[in-house]
GROMACS .gro file of C-alpha atoms in nm:
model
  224
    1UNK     CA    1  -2.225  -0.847   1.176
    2UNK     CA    2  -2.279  -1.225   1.269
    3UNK     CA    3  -2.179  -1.154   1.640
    4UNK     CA    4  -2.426  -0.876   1.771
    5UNK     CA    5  -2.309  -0.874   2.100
    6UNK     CA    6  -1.923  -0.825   2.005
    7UNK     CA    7  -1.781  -0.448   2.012
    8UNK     CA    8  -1.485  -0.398   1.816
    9UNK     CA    9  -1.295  -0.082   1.868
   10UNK     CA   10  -1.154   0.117   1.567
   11UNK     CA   11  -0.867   0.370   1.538
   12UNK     CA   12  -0.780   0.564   1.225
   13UNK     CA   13  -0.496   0.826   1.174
   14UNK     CA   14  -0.221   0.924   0.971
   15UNK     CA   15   0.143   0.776   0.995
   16UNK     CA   16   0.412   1.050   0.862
   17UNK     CA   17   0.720   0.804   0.718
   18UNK     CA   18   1.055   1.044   0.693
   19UNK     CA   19   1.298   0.981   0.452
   20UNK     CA   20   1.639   1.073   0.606
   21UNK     CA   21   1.999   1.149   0.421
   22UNK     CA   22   2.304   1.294   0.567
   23UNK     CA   23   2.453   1.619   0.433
   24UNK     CA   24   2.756   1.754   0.502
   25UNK     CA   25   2.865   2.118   0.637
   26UNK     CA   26   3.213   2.172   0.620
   27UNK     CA   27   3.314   1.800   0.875
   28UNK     CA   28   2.973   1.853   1.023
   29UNK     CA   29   2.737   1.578   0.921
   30UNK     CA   30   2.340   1.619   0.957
   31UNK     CA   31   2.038   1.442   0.920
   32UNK     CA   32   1.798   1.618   0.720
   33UNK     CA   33   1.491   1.490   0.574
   34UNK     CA   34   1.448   1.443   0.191
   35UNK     CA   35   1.131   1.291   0.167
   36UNK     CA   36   0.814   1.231   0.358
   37UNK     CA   37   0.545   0.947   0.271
   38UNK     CA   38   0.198   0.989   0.439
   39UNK     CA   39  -0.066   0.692   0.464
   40UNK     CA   40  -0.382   0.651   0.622
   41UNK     CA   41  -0.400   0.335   0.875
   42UNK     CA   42  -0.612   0.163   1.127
   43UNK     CA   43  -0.612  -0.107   1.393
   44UNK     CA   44  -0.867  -0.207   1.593
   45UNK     CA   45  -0.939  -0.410   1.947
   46UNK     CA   46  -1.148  -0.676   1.999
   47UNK     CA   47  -1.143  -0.713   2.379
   48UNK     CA   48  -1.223  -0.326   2.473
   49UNK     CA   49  -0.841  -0.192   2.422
   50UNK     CA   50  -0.647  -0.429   2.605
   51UNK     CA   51  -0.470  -0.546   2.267
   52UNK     CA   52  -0.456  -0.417   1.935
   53UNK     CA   53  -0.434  -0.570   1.608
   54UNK     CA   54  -0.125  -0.468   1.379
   55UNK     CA   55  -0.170  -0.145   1.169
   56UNK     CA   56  -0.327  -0.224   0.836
   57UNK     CA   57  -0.252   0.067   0.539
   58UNK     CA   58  -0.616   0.187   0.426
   59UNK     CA   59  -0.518   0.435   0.199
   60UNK     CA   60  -0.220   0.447  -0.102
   61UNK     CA   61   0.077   0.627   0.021
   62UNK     CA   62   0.138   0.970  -0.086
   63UNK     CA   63   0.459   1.111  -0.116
   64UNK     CA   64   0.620   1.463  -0.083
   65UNK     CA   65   0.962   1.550  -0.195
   66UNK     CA   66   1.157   1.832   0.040
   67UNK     CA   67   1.478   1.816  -0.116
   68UNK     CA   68   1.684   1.758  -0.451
   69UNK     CA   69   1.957   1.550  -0.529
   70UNK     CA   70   1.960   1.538  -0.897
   71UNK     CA   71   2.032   1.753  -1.241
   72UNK     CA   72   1.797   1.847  -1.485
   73UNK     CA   73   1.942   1.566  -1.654
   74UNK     CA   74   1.855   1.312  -1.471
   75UNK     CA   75   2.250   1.221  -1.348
   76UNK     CA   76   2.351   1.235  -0.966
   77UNK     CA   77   2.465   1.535  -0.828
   78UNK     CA   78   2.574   1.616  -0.461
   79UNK     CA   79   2.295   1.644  -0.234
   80UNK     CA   80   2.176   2.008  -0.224
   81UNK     CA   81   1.944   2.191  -0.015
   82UNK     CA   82   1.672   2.394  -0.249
   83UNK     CA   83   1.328   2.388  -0.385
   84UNK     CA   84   1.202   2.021  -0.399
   85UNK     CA   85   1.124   1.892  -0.730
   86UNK     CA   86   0.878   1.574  -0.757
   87UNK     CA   87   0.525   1.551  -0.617
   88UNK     CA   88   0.406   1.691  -0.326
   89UNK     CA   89   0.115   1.513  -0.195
   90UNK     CA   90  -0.017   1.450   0.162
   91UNK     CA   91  -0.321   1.201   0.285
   92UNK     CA   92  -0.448   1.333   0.607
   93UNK     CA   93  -0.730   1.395   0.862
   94UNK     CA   94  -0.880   1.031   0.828
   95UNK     CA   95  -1.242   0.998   1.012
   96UNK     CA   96  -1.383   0.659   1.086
   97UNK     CA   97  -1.747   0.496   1.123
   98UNK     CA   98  -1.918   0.199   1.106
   99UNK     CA   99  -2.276   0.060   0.979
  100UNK     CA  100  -2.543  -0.120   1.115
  101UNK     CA  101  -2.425  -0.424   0.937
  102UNK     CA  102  -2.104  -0.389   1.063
  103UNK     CA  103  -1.941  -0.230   0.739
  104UNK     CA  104  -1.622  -0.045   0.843
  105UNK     CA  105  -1.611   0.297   0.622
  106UNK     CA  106  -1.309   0.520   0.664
  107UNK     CA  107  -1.252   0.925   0.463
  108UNK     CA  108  -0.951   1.103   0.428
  109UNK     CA  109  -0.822   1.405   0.215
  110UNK     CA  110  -0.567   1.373  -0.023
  111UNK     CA  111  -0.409   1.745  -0.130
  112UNK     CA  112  -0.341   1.573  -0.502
  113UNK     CA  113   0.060   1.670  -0.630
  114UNK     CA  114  -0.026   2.013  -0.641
  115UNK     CA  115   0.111   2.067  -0.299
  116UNK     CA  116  -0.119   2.122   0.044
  117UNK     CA  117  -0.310   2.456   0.054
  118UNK     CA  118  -0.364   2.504  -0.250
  119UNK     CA  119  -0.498   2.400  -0.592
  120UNK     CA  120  -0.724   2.078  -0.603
  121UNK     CA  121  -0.802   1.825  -0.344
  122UNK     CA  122  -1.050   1.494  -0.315
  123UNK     CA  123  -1.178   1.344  -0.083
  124UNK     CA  124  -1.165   0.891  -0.040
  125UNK     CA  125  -1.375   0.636   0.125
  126UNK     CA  126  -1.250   0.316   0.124
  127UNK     CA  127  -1.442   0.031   0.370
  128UNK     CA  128  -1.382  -0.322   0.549
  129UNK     CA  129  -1.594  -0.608   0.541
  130UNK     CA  130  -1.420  -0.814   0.733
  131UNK     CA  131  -1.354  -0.652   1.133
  132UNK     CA  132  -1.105  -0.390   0.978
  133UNK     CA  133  -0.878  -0.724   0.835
  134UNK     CA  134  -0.825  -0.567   0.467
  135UNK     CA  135  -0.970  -0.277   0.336
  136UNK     CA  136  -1.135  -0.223  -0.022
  137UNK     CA  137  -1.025  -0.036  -0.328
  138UNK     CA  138  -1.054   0.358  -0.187
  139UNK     CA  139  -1.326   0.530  -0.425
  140UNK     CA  140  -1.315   0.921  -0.482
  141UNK     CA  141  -1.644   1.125  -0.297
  142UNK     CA  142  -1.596   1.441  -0.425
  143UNK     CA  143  -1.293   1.684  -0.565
  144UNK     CA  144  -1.290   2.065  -0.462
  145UNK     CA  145  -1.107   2.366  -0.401
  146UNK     CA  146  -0.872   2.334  -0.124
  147UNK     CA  147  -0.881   2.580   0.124
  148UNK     CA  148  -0.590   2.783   0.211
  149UNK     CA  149  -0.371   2.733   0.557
  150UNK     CA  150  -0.571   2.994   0.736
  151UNK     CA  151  -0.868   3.230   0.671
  152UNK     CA  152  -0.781   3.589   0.554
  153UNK     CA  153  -0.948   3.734   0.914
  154UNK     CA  154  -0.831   3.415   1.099
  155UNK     CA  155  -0.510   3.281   1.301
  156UNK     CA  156  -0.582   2.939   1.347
  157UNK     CA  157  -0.492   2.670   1.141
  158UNK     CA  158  -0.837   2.641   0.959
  159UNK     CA  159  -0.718   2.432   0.679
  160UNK     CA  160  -0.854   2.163   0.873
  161UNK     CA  161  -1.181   2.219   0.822
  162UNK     CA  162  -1.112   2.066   0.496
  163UNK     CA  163  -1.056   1.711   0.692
  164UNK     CA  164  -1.390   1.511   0.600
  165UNK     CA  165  -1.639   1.434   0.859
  166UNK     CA  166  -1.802   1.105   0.824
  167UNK     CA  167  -2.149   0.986   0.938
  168UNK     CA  168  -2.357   0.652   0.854
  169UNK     CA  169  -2.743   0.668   0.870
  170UNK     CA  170  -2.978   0.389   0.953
  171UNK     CA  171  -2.983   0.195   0.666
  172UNK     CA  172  -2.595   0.220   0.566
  173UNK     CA  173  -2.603   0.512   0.388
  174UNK     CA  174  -2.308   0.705   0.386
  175UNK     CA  175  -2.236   1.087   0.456
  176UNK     CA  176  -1.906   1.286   0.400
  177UNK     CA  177  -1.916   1.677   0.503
  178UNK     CA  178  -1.631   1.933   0.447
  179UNK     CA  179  -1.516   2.269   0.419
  180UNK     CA  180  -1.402   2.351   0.055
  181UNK     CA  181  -1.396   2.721  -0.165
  182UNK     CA  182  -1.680   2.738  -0.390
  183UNK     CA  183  -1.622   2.771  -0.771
  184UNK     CA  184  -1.841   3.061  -0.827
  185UNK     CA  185  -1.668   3.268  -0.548
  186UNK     CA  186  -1.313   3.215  -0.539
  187UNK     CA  187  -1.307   3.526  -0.250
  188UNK     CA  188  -1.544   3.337  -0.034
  189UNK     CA  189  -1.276   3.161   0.290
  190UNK     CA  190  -1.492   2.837   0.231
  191UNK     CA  191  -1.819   2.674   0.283
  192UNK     CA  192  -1.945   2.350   0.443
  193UNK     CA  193  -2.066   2.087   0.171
  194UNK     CA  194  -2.161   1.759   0.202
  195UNK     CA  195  -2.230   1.423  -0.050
  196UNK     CA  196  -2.382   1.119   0.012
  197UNK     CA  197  -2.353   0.755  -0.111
  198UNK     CA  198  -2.699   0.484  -0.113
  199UNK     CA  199  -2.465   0.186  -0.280
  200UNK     CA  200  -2.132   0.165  -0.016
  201UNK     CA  201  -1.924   0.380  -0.189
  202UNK     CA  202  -1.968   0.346  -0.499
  203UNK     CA  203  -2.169   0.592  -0.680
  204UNK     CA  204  -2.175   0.975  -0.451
  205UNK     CA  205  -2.423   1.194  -0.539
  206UNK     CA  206  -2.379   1.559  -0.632
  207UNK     CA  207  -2.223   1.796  -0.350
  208UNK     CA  208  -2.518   2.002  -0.170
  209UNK     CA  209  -2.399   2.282   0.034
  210UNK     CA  210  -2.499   2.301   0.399
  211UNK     CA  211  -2.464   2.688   0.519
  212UNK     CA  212  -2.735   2.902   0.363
  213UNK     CA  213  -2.527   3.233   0.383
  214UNK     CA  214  -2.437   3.433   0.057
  215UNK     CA  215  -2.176   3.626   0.209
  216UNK     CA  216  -1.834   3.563   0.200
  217UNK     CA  217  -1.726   3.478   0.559
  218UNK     CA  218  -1.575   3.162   0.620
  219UNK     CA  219  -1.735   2.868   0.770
  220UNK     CA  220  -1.532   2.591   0.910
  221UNK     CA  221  -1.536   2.293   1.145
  222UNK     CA  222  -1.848   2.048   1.058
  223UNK     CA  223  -1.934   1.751   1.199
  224UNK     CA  224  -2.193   1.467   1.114
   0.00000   0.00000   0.00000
């Protein structure tokens, strides 16, 4: 904000950490993964992409478990290929934006430990005020039904719809739209919704929904 004239660049996405362990087939050793972390993370350019500054973690890391390697109990066991006990929790589909003050803002989903496609999910901003240096506690926008993987009368992977959209007005106000199932029709594929925040983050106002339609086809893929 005190250098007008200066563009910085900013990049946001989501960085999938594997967990690897080595299980054993007969001699036959393999790598399989046990574990995957997901965080959000940006880096920006100051000289119009030429470099790039270091990847700095906006988001908490989420984790979800794939494997098992313990007993009920608690004690070791050998490794063993099955249903994955533990959390499992994903941060993805981060969207990035900045305000007229220079105010970095950057949204992501988080599935919660109920596991993706299902069950609850919420929505984070968290923002920079200093060029995308550090970021600022994340706050929570809004919690909703998640969508499923794909639509009922769909292919496509439409579960992405649920990936926030952000958009800043002219006086920093912040806007977060996305694709969620409404309580009071659980049949309904999912409608768009938005919220809003006057105060950077850290009051949102009540969701509003955008599509006017009381039917229950699915609507899917907003933008700001």
């Amino acid at each position: 904000p005190t250098s007008p004239d200066k563009d910085i660049i900013y990049v946001v996405y989501t960085n999938f950490i594997e967990t690897l362990s080595i299980y054993w087939m007969d001699e036959l050793p393999f790598m399989v993964p046990n574990r995957m972390d997901t965080v959000i993370e940006s880096v920006h350019s100051e000289d119009g992409g030429v470099t790039w500054s270091k990847p700095v973690e906006v988001s908490p890391r989420a984790r979800y478990n794939i494997l098992f390697n313990q007993s009920t109990d608690g004690s070791k066991t050998e490794p063993e290929l099955g249903s994955a006990d533990g959390p499992r929790q994903v941060v993805q589909g981060p969207d990035v934006d900045v305000a007229p003050d220079g105010t970095v803002y950057v949204t992501w989903l988080d599935t919660t430990q109920d596991d993706t496609f299902k069950g609850q999910a919420e929505i984070y901003v968290s923002l920079s005020d200093d060029g995308g240096a550090t970021f600022k506690r994340p706050t929570r926008a809004v919690r909703f039904q998640e969508p499923g993987f794909m639509s009922r009368d769909s292919s496509f992977r439409s579960w992405a719809s649920a990936f926030p959209k952000l958009g800043i007005g002219p006086n920093g106000e912040v806007y977060v739209a996305y694709v969620g199932i409404p309580t009071d029709n659980p049949e309904d594929d999912g409608d768009v919704y938005m919220v809003s925040s006057t105060n950077k983050g850290d009051t949102w106002s009540r969701r509003i929904r955008i599509n006017d339609d009381e039917t229950g086809r699915f609507n899917f893929f907003p933008e700001v």
